[in-house]
CSV table of C-alpha atoms in Angstrom, one decimal:
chain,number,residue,atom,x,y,z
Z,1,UNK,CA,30.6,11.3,17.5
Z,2,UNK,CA,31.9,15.0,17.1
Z,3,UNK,CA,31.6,14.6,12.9
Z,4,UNK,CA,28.1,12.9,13.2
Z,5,UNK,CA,27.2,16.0,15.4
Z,6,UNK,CA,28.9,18.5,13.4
Z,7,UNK,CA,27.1,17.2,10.2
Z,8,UNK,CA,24.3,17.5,11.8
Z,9,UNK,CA,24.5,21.1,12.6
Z,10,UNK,CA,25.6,22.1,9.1
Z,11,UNK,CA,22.5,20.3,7.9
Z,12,UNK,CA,20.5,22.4,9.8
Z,13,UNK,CA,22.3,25.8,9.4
Z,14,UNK,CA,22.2,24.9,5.2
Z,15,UNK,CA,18.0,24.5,5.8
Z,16,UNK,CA,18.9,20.8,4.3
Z,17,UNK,CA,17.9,19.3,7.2
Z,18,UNK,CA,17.4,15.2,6.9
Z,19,UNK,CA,13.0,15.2,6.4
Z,20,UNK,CA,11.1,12.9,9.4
Z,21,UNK,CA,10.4,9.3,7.8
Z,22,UNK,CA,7.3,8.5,6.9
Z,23,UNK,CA,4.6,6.3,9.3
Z,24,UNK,CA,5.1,2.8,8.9
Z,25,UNK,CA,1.7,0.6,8.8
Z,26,UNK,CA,2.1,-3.0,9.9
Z,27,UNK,CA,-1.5,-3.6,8.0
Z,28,UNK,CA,-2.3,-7.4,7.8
Z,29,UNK,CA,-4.3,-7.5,4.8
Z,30,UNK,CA,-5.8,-5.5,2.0
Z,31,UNK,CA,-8.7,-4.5,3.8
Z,32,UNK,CA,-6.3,-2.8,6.4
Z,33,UNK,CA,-4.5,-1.2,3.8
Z,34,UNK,CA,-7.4,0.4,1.9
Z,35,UNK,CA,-9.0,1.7,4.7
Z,36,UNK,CA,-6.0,3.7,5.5
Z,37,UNK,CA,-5.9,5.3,2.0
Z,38,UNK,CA,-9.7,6.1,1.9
Z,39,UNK,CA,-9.2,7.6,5.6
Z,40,UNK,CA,-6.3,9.3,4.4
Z,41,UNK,CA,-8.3,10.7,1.4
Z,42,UNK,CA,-11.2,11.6,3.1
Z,43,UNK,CA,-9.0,13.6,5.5
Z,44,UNK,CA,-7.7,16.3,2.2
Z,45,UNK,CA,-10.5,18.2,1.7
Z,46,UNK,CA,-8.9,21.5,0.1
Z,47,UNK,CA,-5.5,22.0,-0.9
Z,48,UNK,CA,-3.7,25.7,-2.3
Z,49,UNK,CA,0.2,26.0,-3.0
Z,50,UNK,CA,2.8,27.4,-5.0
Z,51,UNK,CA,4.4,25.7,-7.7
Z,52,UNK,CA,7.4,25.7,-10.6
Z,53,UNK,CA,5.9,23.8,-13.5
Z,54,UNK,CA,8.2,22.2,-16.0
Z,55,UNK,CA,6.5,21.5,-19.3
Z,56,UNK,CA,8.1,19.5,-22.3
Z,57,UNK,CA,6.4,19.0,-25.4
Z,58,UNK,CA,5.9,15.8,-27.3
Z,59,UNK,CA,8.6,17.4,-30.1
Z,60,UNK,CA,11.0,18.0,-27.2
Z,61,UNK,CA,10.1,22.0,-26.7
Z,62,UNK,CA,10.8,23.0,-23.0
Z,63,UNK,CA,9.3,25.6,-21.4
Z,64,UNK,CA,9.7,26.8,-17.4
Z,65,UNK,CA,6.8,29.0,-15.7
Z,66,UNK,CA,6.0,29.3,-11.8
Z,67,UNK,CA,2.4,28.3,-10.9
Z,68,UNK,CA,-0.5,28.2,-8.7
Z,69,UNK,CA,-2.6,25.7,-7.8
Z,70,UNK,CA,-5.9,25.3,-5.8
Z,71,UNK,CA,-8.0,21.8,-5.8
Z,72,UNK,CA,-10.8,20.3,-3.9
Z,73,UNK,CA,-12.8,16.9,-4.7
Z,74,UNK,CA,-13.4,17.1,-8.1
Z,75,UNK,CA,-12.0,20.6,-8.9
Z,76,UNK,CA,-9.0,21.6,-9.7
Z,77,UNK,CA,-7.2,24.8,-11.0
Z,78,UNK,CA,-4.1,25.4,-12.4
Z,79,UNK,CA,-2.6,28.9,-13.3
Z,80,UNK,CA,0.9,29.8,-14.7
Z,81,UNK,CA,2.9,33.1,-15.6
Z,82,UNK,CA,6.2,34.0,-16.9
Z,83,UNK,CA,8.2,36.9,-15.9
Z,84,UNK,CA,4.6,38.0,-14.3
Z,85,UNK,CA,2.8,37.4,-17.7
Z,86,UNK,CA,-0.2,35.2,-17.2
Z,87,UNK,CA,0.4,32.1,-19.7
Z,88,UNK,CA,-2.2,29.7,-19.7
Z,89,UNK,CA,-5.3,28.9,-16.7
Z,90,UNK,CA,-6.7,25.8,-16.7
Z,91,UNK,CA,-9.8,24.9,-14.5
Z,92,UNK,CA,-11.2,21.3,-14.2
Z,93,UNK,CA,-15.2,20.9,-12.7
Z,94,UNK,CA,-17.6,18.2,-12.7
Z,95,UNK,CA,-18.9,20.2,-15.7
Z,96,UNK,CA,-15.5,19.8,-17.9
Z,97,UNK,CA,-12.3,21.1,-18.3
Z,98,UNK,CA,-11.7,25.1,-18.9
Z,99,UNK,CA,-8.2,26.6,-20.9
Z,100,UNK,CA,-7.8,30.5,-21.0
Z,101,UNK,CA,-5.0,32.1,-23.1
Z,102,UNK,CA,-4.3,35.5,-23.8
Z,103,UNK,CA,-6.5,36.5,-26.5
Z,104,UNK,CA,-3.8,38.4,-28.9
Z,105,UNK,CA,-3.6,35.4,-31.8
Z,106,UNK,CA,0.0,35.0,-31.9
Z,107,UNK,CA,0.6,35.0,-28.7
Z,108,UNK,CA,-2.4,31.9,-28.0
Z,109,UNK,CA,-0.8,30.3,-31.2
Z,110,UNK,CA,2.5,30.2,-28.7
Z,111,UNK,CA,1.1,29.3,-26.1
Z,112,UNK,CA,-1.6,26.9,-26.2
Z,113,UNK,CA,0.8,24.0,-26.9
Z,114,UNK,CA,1.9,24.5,-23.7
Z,115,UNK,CA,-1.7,24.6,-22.2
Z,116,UNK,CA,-2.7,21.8,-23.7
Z,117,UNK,CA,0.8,19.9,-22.2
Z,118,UNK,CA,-0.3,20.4,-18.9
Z,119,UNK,CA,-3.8,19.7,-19.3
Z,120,UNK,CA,-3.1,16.0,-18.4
Z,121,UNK,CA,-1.8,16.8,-15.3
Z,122,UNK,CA,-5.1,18.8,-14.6
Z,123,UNK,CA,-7.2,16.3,-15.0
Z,124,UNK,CA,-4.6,13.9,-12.8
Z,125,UNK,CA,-5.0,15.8,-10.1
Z,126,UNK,CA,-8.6,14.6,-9.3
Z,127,UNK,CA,-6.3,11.4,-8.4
Z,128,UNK,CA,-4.1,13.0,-6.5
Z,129,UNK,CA,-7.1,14.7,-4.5
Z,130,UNK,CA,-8.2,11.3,-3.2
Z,131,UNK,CA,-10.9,10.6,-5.1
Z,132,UNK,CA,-9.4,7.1,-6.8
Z,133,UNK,CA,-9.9,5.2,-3.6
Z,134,UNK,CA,-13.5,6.5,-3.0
Z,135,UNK,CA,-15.0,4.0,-5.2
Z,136,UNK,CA,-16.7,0.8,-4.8
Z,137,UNK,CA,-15.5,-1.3,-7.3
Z,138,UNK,CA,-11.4,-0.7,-6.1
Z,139,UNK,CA,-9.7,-4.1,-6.5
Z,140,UNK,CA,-6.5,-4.6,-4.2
Z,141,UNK,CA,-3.7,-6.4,-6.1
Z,142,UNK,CA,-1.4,-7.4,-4.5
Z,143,UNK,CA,2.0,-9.8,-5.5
Z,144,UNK,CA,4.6,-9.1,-3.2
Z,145,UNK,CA,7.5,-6.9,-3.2
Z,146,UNK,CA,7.7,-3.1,-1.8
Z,147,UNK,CA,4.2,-2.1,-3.7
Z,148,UNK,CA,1.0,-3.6,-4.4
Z,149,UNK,CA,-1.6,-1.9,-7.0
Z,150,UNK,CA,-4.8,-0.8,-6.3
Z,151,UNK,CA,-7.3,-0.8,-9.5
Z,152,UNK,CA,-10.9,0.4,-10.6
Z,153,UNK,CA,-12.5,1.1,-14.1
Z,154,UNK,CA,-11.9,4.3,-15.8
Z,155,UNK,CA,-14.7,7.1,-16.7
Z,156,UNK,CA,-14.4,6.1,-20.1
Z,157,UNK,CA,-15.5,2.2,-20.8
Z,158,UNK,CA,-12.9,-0.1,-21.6
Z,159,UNK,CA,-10.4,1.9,-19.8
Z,160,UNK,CA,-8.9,1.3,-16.1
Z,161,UNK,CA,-7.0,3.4,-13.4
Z,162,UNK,CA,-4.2,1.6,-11.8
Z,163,UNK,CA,-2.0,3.2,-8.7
Z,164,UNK,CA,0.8,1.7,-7.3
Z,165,UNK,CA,0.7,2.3,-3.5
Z,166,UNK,CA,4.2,1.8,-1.8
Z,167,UNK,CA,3.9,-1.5,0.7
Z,168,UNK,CA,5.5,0.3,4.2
Z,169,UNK,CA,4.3,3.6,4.3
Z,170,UNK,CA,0.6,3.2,2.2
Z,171,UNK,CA,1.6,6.2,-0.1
Z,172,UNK,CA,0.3,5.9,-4.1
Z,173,UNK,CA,4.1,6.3,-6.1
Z,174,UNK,CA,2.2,6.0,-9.2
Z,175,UNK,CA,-1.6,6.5,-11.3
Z,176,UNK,CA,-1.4,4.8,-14.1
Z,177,UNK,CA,-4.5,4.9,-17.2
Z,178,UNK,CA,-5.0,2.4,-19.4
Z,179,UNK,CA,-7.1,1.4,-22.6
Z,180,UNK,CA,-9.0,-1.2,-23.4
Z,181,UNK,CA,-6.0,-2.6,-25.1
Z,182,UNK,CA,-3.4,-2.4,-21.8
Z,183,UNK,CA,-2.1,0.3,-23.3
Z,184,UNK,CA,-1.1,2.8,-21.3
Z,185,UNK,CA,-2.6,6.4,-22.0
Z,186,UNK,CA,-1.3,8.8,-19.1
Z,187,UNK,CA,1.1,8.4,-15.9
Z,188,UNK,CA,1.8,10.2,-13.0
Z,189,UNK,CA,4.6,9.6,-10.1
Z,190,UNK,CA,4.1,10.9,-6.9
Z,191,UNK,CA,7.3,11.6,-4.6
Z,192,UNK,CA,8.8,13.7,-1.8
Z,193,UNK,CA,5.5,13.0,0.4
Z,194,UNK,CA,5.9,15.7,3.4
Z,195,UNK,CA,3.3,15.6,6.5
Z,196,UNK,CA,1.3,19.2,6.5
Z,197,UNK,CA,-1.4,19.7,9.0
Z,198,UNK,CA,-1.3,16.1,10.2
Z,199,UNK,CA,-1.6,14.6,6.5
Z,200,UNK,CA,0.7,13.4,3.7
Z,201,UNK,CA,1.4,14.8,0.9
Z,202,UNK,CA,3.5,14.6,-2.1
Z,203,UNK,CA,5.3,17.6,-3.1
Z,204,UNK,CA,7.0,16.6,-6.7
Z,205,UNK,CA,4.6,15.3,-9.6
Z,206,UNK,CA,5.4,13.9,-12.9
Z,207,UNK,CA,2.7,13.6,-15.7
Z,208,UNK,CA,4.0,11.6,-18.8
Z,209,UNK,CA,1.2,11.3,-21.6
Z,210,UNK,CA,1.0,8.7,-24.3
Z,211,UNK,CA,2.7,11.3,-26.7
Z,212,UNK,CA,5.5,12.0,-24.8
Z,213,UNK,CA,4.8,14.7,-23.2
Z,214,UNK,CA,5.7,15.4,-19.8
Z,215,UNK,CA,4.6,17.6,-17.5
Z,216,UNK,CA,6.6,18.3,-13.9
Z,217,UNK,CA,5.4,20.1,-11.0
Z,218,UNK,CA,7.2,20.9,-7.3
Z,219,UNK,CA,5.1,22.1,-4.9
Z,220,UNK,CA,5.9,24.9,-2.4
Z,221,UNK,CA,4.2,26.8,0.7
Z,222,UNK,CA,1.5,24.4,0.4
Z,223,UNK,CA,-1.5,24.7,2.7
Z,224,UNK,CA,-4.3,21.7,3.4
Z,225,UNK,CA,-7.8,22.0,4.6
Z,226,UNK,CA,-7.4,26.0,5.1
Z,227,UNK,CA,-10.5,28.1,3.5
Z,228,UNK,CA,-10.5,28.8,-0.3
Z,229,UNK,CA,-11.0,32.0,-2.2
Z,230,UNK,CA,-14.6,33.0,-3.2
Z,231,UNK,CA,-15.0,31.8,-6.9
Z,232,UNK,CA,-11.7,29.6,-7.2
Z,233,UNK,CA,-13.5,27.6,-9.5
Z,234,UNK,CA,-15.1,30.1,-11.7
Z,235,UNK,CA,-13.5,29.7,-14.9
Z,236,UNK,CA,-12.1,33.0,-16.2
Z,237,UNK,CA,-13.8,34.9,-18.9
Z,238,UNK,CA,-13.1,33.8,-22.4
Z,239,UNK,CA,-11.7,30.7,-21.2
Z,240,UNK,CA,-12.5,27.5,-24.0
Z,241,UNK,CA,-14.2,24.6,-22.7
Z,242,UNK,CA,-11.9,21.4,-24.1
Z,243,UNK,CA,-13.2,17.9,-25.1
C-alpha cells in the first residue's frame, strides 16, 4: 500500500498524473448511440487552442512549427510560425479554402509544400467539429467488436465518409474518405480525448493523405465554447483561394 501511495504522489508532483477514464455508455442500440454523438456535437460550438504541428511530406521532408488554431461549424483556421516567422495560414469557409504565404518568391517556393501538406487536415477538421453526424442520411454499421462505423456520402458524388466510433465510450477514433472505387483518399485518427468544459475532446490528430503525406497535430491550452476574435475567419490579405 505504501508503494501504490508513493507512486501516486510522484505522479502528481511529475504533473504526469494518471487522466480520469472516459464515460462509459451502456447504449442498447444504434439509435442510442447516435443520438449521443449528435448531442455531443451539437454541444462544440467554438473551439481555440494551441498547437505543435508535425508535417511530413509525401517525399519524406519533415518539418516542425508551433500553431494556432480556431474552428466553428464549418470554419476552420489554421496558422503556423517558426522561430516567430509566420509560415503558412490556412482558412477553410463555406466559400472555400484560403492559403497565405509570405510573398517573397523563394521563400513561398519553400514553403507552400508545406501548406499544401496540411491543407488536408484543414479541411478534416470540419469532421472533427461535429458536423459528420449532423446529417440525415448517416448509416450506423455496426459488426461487433470494440468499434462500430458510422457512414454518410461525401460532398463529392461517388465518394463516402466513414468514422469509426469506439463501442464503450462513443468517441470517433477514426474519419476515413473514400472514392467511388473504395479507395481510400484521406484519414484522420483521433486520440487522447480530454473532457474541457463538460465536453470531450481529442487532443492528438493524425491526417494521412492518399500520397503519403501526413500531417500531426497536439493540441494544448485548448478552450471550447468561449467567444472568438472579431474576424477569425477573414482570410488574410493576399491569401490564394485553392481548388
Amino acid at each position: 500500500m505504501r508503494i501504490a501511495i508513493s507512486l501516486v504522489a510522484l505522479l502528481i508532483v511529475c504533473g504526469c498524473a494518471p487522466k480520469p477514464p472516459l464515460p462509459v455508455y451502456a447504449w442498447k442500440n444504434s439509435a442510442d448511440a447516435l443520438a449521443v454523438l449528435r448531442e455531443r456535437a451539437a454541444g462544440v460550438r467554438t473551439v481555440q487552442g494551441e498547437c505543435a504541428i508535425d508535417l511530413t511530406r509525401a517525399d519524406g521532408q519533415r518539418v516542425q512549427l508551433d500553431g494556432a488554431l480556431v474552428i466553428k461549424p464549418g470554419h476552420v483556421r489554421l496558422r503556423a510560425w517558426k522561430m516567430g516567422r509566420a509560415i503558412f495560414d490556412l482558412t477553410l469557409t463555406p466559400s472555400g479554402l484560403y492559403v497565405w504565404t509570405p510573398p517573397e518568391p523563394a521563400q513561398r517556393a519553400k514553403i507552400m509544400p508545406a501548406a499544401i501538406s496540411a491543407e488536408a487536415l484543414t479541411r478534416g477538421w470540419s469532421f472533427v467539429s461535429g458536423e459528420f453526424f449532423q446529417t440525415d442520411d448517416l448509416v450506423i454499421v455496426d459488426e461487433g467488436g470494440a468499434t462500430f462505423k458510422a457512414r454518410r456520402a461525401g460532398q463529392t458524388p461517388g465518394t463516402t465518409l466513414a468514422a469509426t466510433v469506439d463501442r464503450a465510450t462513443l468517441t470517433p477514433v477514426r474519419y476515413a474518405l473514400q472514392d467511388e472505387n473504395g479507395g481510400e483518399r484521406f484519414s484522420l485518427r483521433l486520440h487522447d480525448y480530454r473532457r474541457i468544459n463538460g465536453v470531450l475532446w481529442p487532443m492528438h490528430l493524425l491526417a494521412v493523405a492518399d500520397d503519403g503525406a501526413k500531417a500531426a497535430v497536439t493540441l494544448r491550452n485548448v478552450e471550447l465554447n468561449e467567444p472568438l476574435a472579431t474576424g477569425a475567419f477573414d482570410p488574410p490579405p493576399r491569401a490564394e483561394r485553392r481548388p
